[in-house]
Amino acid sequence: MVGGGQLARMTHEAGIPLGIRFKLLSDTPQDSAAQVVSDVVIGDYRDLDTLREFARGCDVITFDHEHVPIEHLRALEADGIPVRPGPDALVHAQDKGVMRAKLDAIGIPCPRHRIVTDPEDVVRFAAEGDGFPVVLKTVRGGYDGKGVWVVETPEEATDPFRAGVPVLAEEKVDYVRELAACVVRSPHGQAVAYPVVESRQVGGVCDTVIAPAPDLDDSLALQAERMALTIAKELDVVGHLAVELFQTRNADGSSSVLVNELAMRPHNSGHWTQDGAITSQFANHVRAILDLPLGDPRPRAKWTVMVNVLGGDYPDMYSAYLHCMARDPKLKIHMYGKDVKPGRKVGHVNTYGDDLDDVLERARHAAGYLRGTITE
Amino acid sequence: MVGGGQLARMTHEAGIPLGIRFKLLSDTPQDSAAQVVSDVVIGDYRDLDTLREFARGCDVITFDHEHVPIEHLRALEADGIPVRPGPDALVHAQDKGVMRAKLDAIGIPCPRHRIVTDPEDVVRFAAEGDGFPVVLKTVRGGYDGKGVWVVETPEEATDPFRAGVPVLAEEKVDYVRELAACVVRSPHGQAVAYPVVESRQVGGVCDTVIAPAPDLDDSLALQAERMALTIAKELDVVGHLAVELFQTRNADGSSSVLVNELAMRPHNSGHWTQDGAITSQFANHVRAILDLPLGDPRPRAKWTVMVNVLGGDYPDMYSAYLHCMARDPKLKIHMYGKDVKPGRKVGHVNTYGDDLDDVLERARHAAGYLRGTITE
């Protein structure tokens, strides 16, 4: 696996029971996954020679992030190393312009969008629809709210063009809430769909995931799952695919979904599956890239809630553990071994049960206490 | 953790979500746990200098097995390293004579027993009760049926004395079935009890565990859990304690339990908890030795079944995985990364559900297929 972040850490954890020999390419020995994996190579994933040396002896290469240059992935494939997901799929996760063009071509509903060339073009884009605000995104390099601007005036539309990367303009969708449809697909074409979840963001960063999404119309849930399965198939995704969605309300009171973003790897919106599904997203990602039959994605509890733990007041979690574990013996804590920096994702908690209010309260309390924003 | 077997492997897996820095002392780099842990020291646990060097910088030392010499553990404690469970507890798991004497002293029912000095003394022991057969055990060094003899005649009673280790004689209990009561206890005295399970042995090796034990009288289950909690407290066990029990039928038709063996570490009879309990034995062992509040031990499913996978026809599990995973998408496989040798425990499977017959069949089929004894 290329990339030493928490997704690699949790993928290794999920691979241990399968007897998988897990090899990691990590930037530093202190990275989240490098702390817990036996076979670690320290190196730069942007360097082809490093990648080639790392890949030697691997049965398959997969990724903790989407930043490995596509041409390097093609070179690995030319060397005979299976790359999953492959470069032809990953390009859609790396470049939002390519992604939007492909989703348009296969008939997947998206926010109104087009590539814009300069601030004047942004004004034209706004005029083509309902005017400002407009969402501007650099087509490459963004994540967790970075590389995304919501502009209210032409004057605000200058920053995104400074990076020298093409800029995608999108209508600012007046959504009811955000959803995520996660699926896993294997090379021989088997696919499973997890229940559609509600994802609540704070400051552009995922904060809370509720599985399944409460009060979601069955037909809309089915439509969202089918869209994710279609995208996985049409883009030839292998492994876990997260499709981030906007749920919108139509004039007649009905709801629709529009695709916001794609991620082709285990994803924050699937962390609930570790404790809430029969097979976790990490276990199914491992099974998919090895072309093993996929595990059952169905939930084990009526409700599962995931809340991210952001860096806060506790550099050492021990004393916070004492409180959280004593208060809630059913709480599931997942920490990433990262140094605590304000606002950085350093872990998450999962709770599950029959009463959504209770499950939500327990997860929020624990995440707030671990961060230091709740002190009782 | 001292010892690189599968218990260490699965303890590491359970510690990853808690952000635990796990350091391993392993005999070889190929050992089950050494394959998946970042921080591994290769060395001999029987050498005090090796242990001391390994222990430097550890917050606490715990064990994959019970074979570390007690005097070495006392030396580590004298160095200021917390050893959990401590030597005063572990001596009861290392020496069956000490264990029986202690259980007698605290009023825990055991099979009739005493230390015997030679084959003639075995004849006297038999005559003191119902005669032959008699069970002979070397007080130290036995596991999985090794170091245990069932003798029918005085002539057969010579082998056990050849090892130069004291020999314990026990009545051969005419039991209905074997049970196990597993508890976890922390240094400050918190303890949790897992539901009592039925354990089925084949050739002295654990084969199948059913959780909870079917048709077990509530009062007998409570008595077994209380016995395990009492033993943990009176022997000052820290961490996971497995109490292996014989269920016997009394003349009046009622049932009793007698203690067979103790294990002070995660144990085969608790492997079902990985997929069947809210908190696994491994997670609770980690929490206990770190004196963190313990997790909820209750089951998540009506029935959970664990069946061990023994080494058989498949040196490579990949093709067996294809069949097992495709047949049962809910199957939970736990392999240890060990070289396959006939009869060696190389993994286990867990299944769970509402219908015990179905759950048992799925686990048996998968374990048999992985071993190669079932081919369809």
PDB file of N, CA and C in Angstrom, chain B residues 8 17 44 71 82 104 106 118 153 187 200 202 214 249 268 270 296 298 315 317 328 332 358 366:
ATOM      1  N   ALA B   8      -0.236 -13.040  20.336  1.00  0.00           N
ATOM      2  CA  ALA B   8       0.396 -11.726  20.217  1.00  0.00           C
ATOM      3  C   ALA B   8      -0.050 -11.033  18.933  1.00  0.00           C
ATOM      4  N   PRO B  17      -6.321   0.055  17.135  1.00  0.00           N
ATOM      5  CA  PRO B  17      -7.307   1.150  17.253  1.00  0.00           C
ATOM      6  C   PRO B  17      -7.123   2.013  18.503  1.00  0.00           C
ATOM      7  N   ASP B  44      15.632 -14.607  22.979  1.00  0.00           N
ATOM      8  CA  ASP B  44      15.197 -15.771  23.758  1.00  0.00           C
ATOM      9  C   ASP B  44      14.620 -15.290  25.084  1.00  0.00           C
ATOM     10  N   GLU B  71      11.430 -16.423  38.022  1.00  0.00           N
ATOM     11  CA  GLU B  71      12.491 -15.611  38.642  1.00  0.00           C
ATOM     12  C   GLU B  71      12.870 -14.431  37.739  1.00  0.00           C
ATOM     13  N   PRO B  82       6.298  -2.855  35.297  1.00  0.00           N
ATOM     14  CA  PRO B  82       5.060  -3.591  35.623  1.00  0.00           C
ATOM     15  C   PRO B  82       4.922  -4.837  34.747  1.00  0.00           C
ATOM     16  N   ASP B 104      -7.705 -25.401  45.997  1.00  0.00           N
ATOM     17  CA  ASP B 104      -8.210 -26.063  47.211  1.00  0.00           C
ATOM     18  C   ASP B 104      -8.350 -25.054  48.350  1.00  0.00           C
ATOM     19  N   ILE B 106      -8.825 -21.892  48.351  1.00  0.00           N
ATOM     20  CA  ILE B 106      -9.881 -20.871  48.252  1.00  0.00           C
ATOM     21  C   ILE B 106     -11.246 -21.498  47.953  1.00  0.00           C
ATOM     22  N   ASP B 118       5.715 -41.887  42.349  1.00  0.00           N
ATOM     23  CA  ASP B 118       6.206 -42.950  41.463  1.00  0.00           C
ATOM     24  C   ASP B 118       5.016 -43.812  41.045  1.00  0.00           C
ATOM     25  N   THR B 153      -3.455 -48.707  33.630  1.00  0.00           N
ATOM     26  CA  THR B 153      -2.786 -49.760  34.423  1.00  0.00           C
ATOM     27  C   THR B 153      -1.549 -49.157  35.080  1.00  0.00           C
ATOM     28  N   PRO B 187      -5.713  -4.034  37.144  1.00  0.00           N
ATOM     29  CA  PRO B 187      -4.960  -3.885  38.398  1.00  0.00           C
ATOM     30  C   PRO B 187      -5.779  -3.223  39.507  1.00  0.00           C
ATOM     31  N   ARG B 200     -15.334 -27.900  22.681  1.00  0.00           N
ATOM     32  CA  ARG B 200     -15.225 -29.290  22.259  1.00  0.00           C
ATOM     33  C   ARG B 200     -13.802 -29.563  21.791  1.00  0.00           C
ATOM     34  N   VAL B 202     -10.774 -32.176  20.291  1.00  0.00           N
ATOM     35  CA  VAL B 202     -10.516 -33.372  19.493  1.00  0.00           C
ATOM     36  C   VAL B 202      -9.041 -33.713  19.688  1.00  0.00           C
ATOM     37  N   PRO B 214     -24.740 -23.965  24.871  1.00  0.00           N
ATOM     38  CA  PRO B 214     -26.172 -24.278  24.703  1.00  0.00           C
ATOM     39  C   PRO B 214     -26.737 -25.032  25.913  1.00  0.00           C
ATOM     40  N   ARG B 249     -22.418 -34.590  35.776  1.00  0.00           N
ATOM     41  CA  ARG B 249     -23.804 -34.849  36.170  1.00  0.00           C
ATOM     42  C   ARG B 249     -23.797 -35.555  37.516  1.00  0.00           C
ATOM     43  N   ASN B 268      -7.755 -19.634  23.411  1.00  0.00           N
ATOM     44  CA  ASN B 268      -8.529 -20.195  22.307  1.00  0.00           C
ATOM     45  C   ASN B 268     -10.041 -20.185  22.570  1.00  0.00           C
ATOM     46  N   GLY B 270     -11.657 -17.965  23.878  1.00  0.00           N
ATOM     47  CA  GLY B 270     -12.172 -16.607  23.752  1.00  0.00           C
ATOM     48  C   GLY B 270     -12.054 -16.027  22.349  1.00  0.00           C
ATOM     49  N   ASP B 296     -17.342  -3.717  27.319  1.00  0.00           N
ATOM     50  CA  ASP B 296     -18.514  -4.574  27.514  1.00  0.00           C
ATOM     51  C   ASP B 296     -18.243  -5.971  26.938  1.00  0.00           C
ATOM     52  N   ARG B 298     -20.414  -8.447  26.596  1.00  0.00           N
ATOM     53  CA  ARG B 298     -21.628  -9.179  26.199  1.00  0.00           C
ATOM     54  C   ARG B 298     -21.609  -9.553  24.714  1.00  0.00           C
ATOM     55  N   PRO B 315      -0.993 -25.595   1.517  1.00  0.00           N
ATOM     56  CA  PRO B 315       0.087 -24.732   1.997  1.00  0.00           C
ATOM     57  C   PRO B 315      -0.227 -23.266   1.715  1.00  0.00           C
ATOM     58  N   MET B 317      -3.428 -20.639   1.163  1.00  0.00           N
ATOM     59  CA  MET B 317      -4.854 -20.592   1.449  1.00  0.00           C
ATOM     60  C   MET B 317      -5.672 -19.916   0.346  1.00  0.00           C
ATOM     61  N   ASP B 328     -19.904 -18.213   1.796  1.00  0.00           N
ATOM     62  CA  ASP B 328     -20.460 -17.601   3.012  1.00  0.00           C
ATOM     63  C   ASP B 328     -19.901 -16.194   3.190  1.00  0.00           C
ATOM     64  N   LYS B 332     -16.090 -15.133   9.033  1.00  0.00           N
ATOM     65  CA  LYS B 332     -14.949 -14.362   9.521  1.00  0.00           C
ATOM     66  C   LYS B 332     -13.754 -15.300   9.659  1.00  0.00           C
ATOM     67  N   ASP B 358     -27.258 -23.780  11.845  1.00  0.00           N
ATOM     68  CA  ASP B 358     -26.695 -23.111  10.673  1.00  0.00           C
ATOM     69  C   ASP B 358     -25.314 -22.522  10.988  1.00  0.00           C
ATOM     70  N   ALA B 366     -16.332 -24.295   6.749  1.00  0.00           N
ATOM     71  CA  ALA B 366     -15.210 -23.410   6.388  1.00  0.00           C
ATOM     72  C   ALA B 366     -13.897 -23.948   6.943  1.00  0.00           C
TER      73      ALA B 366
END
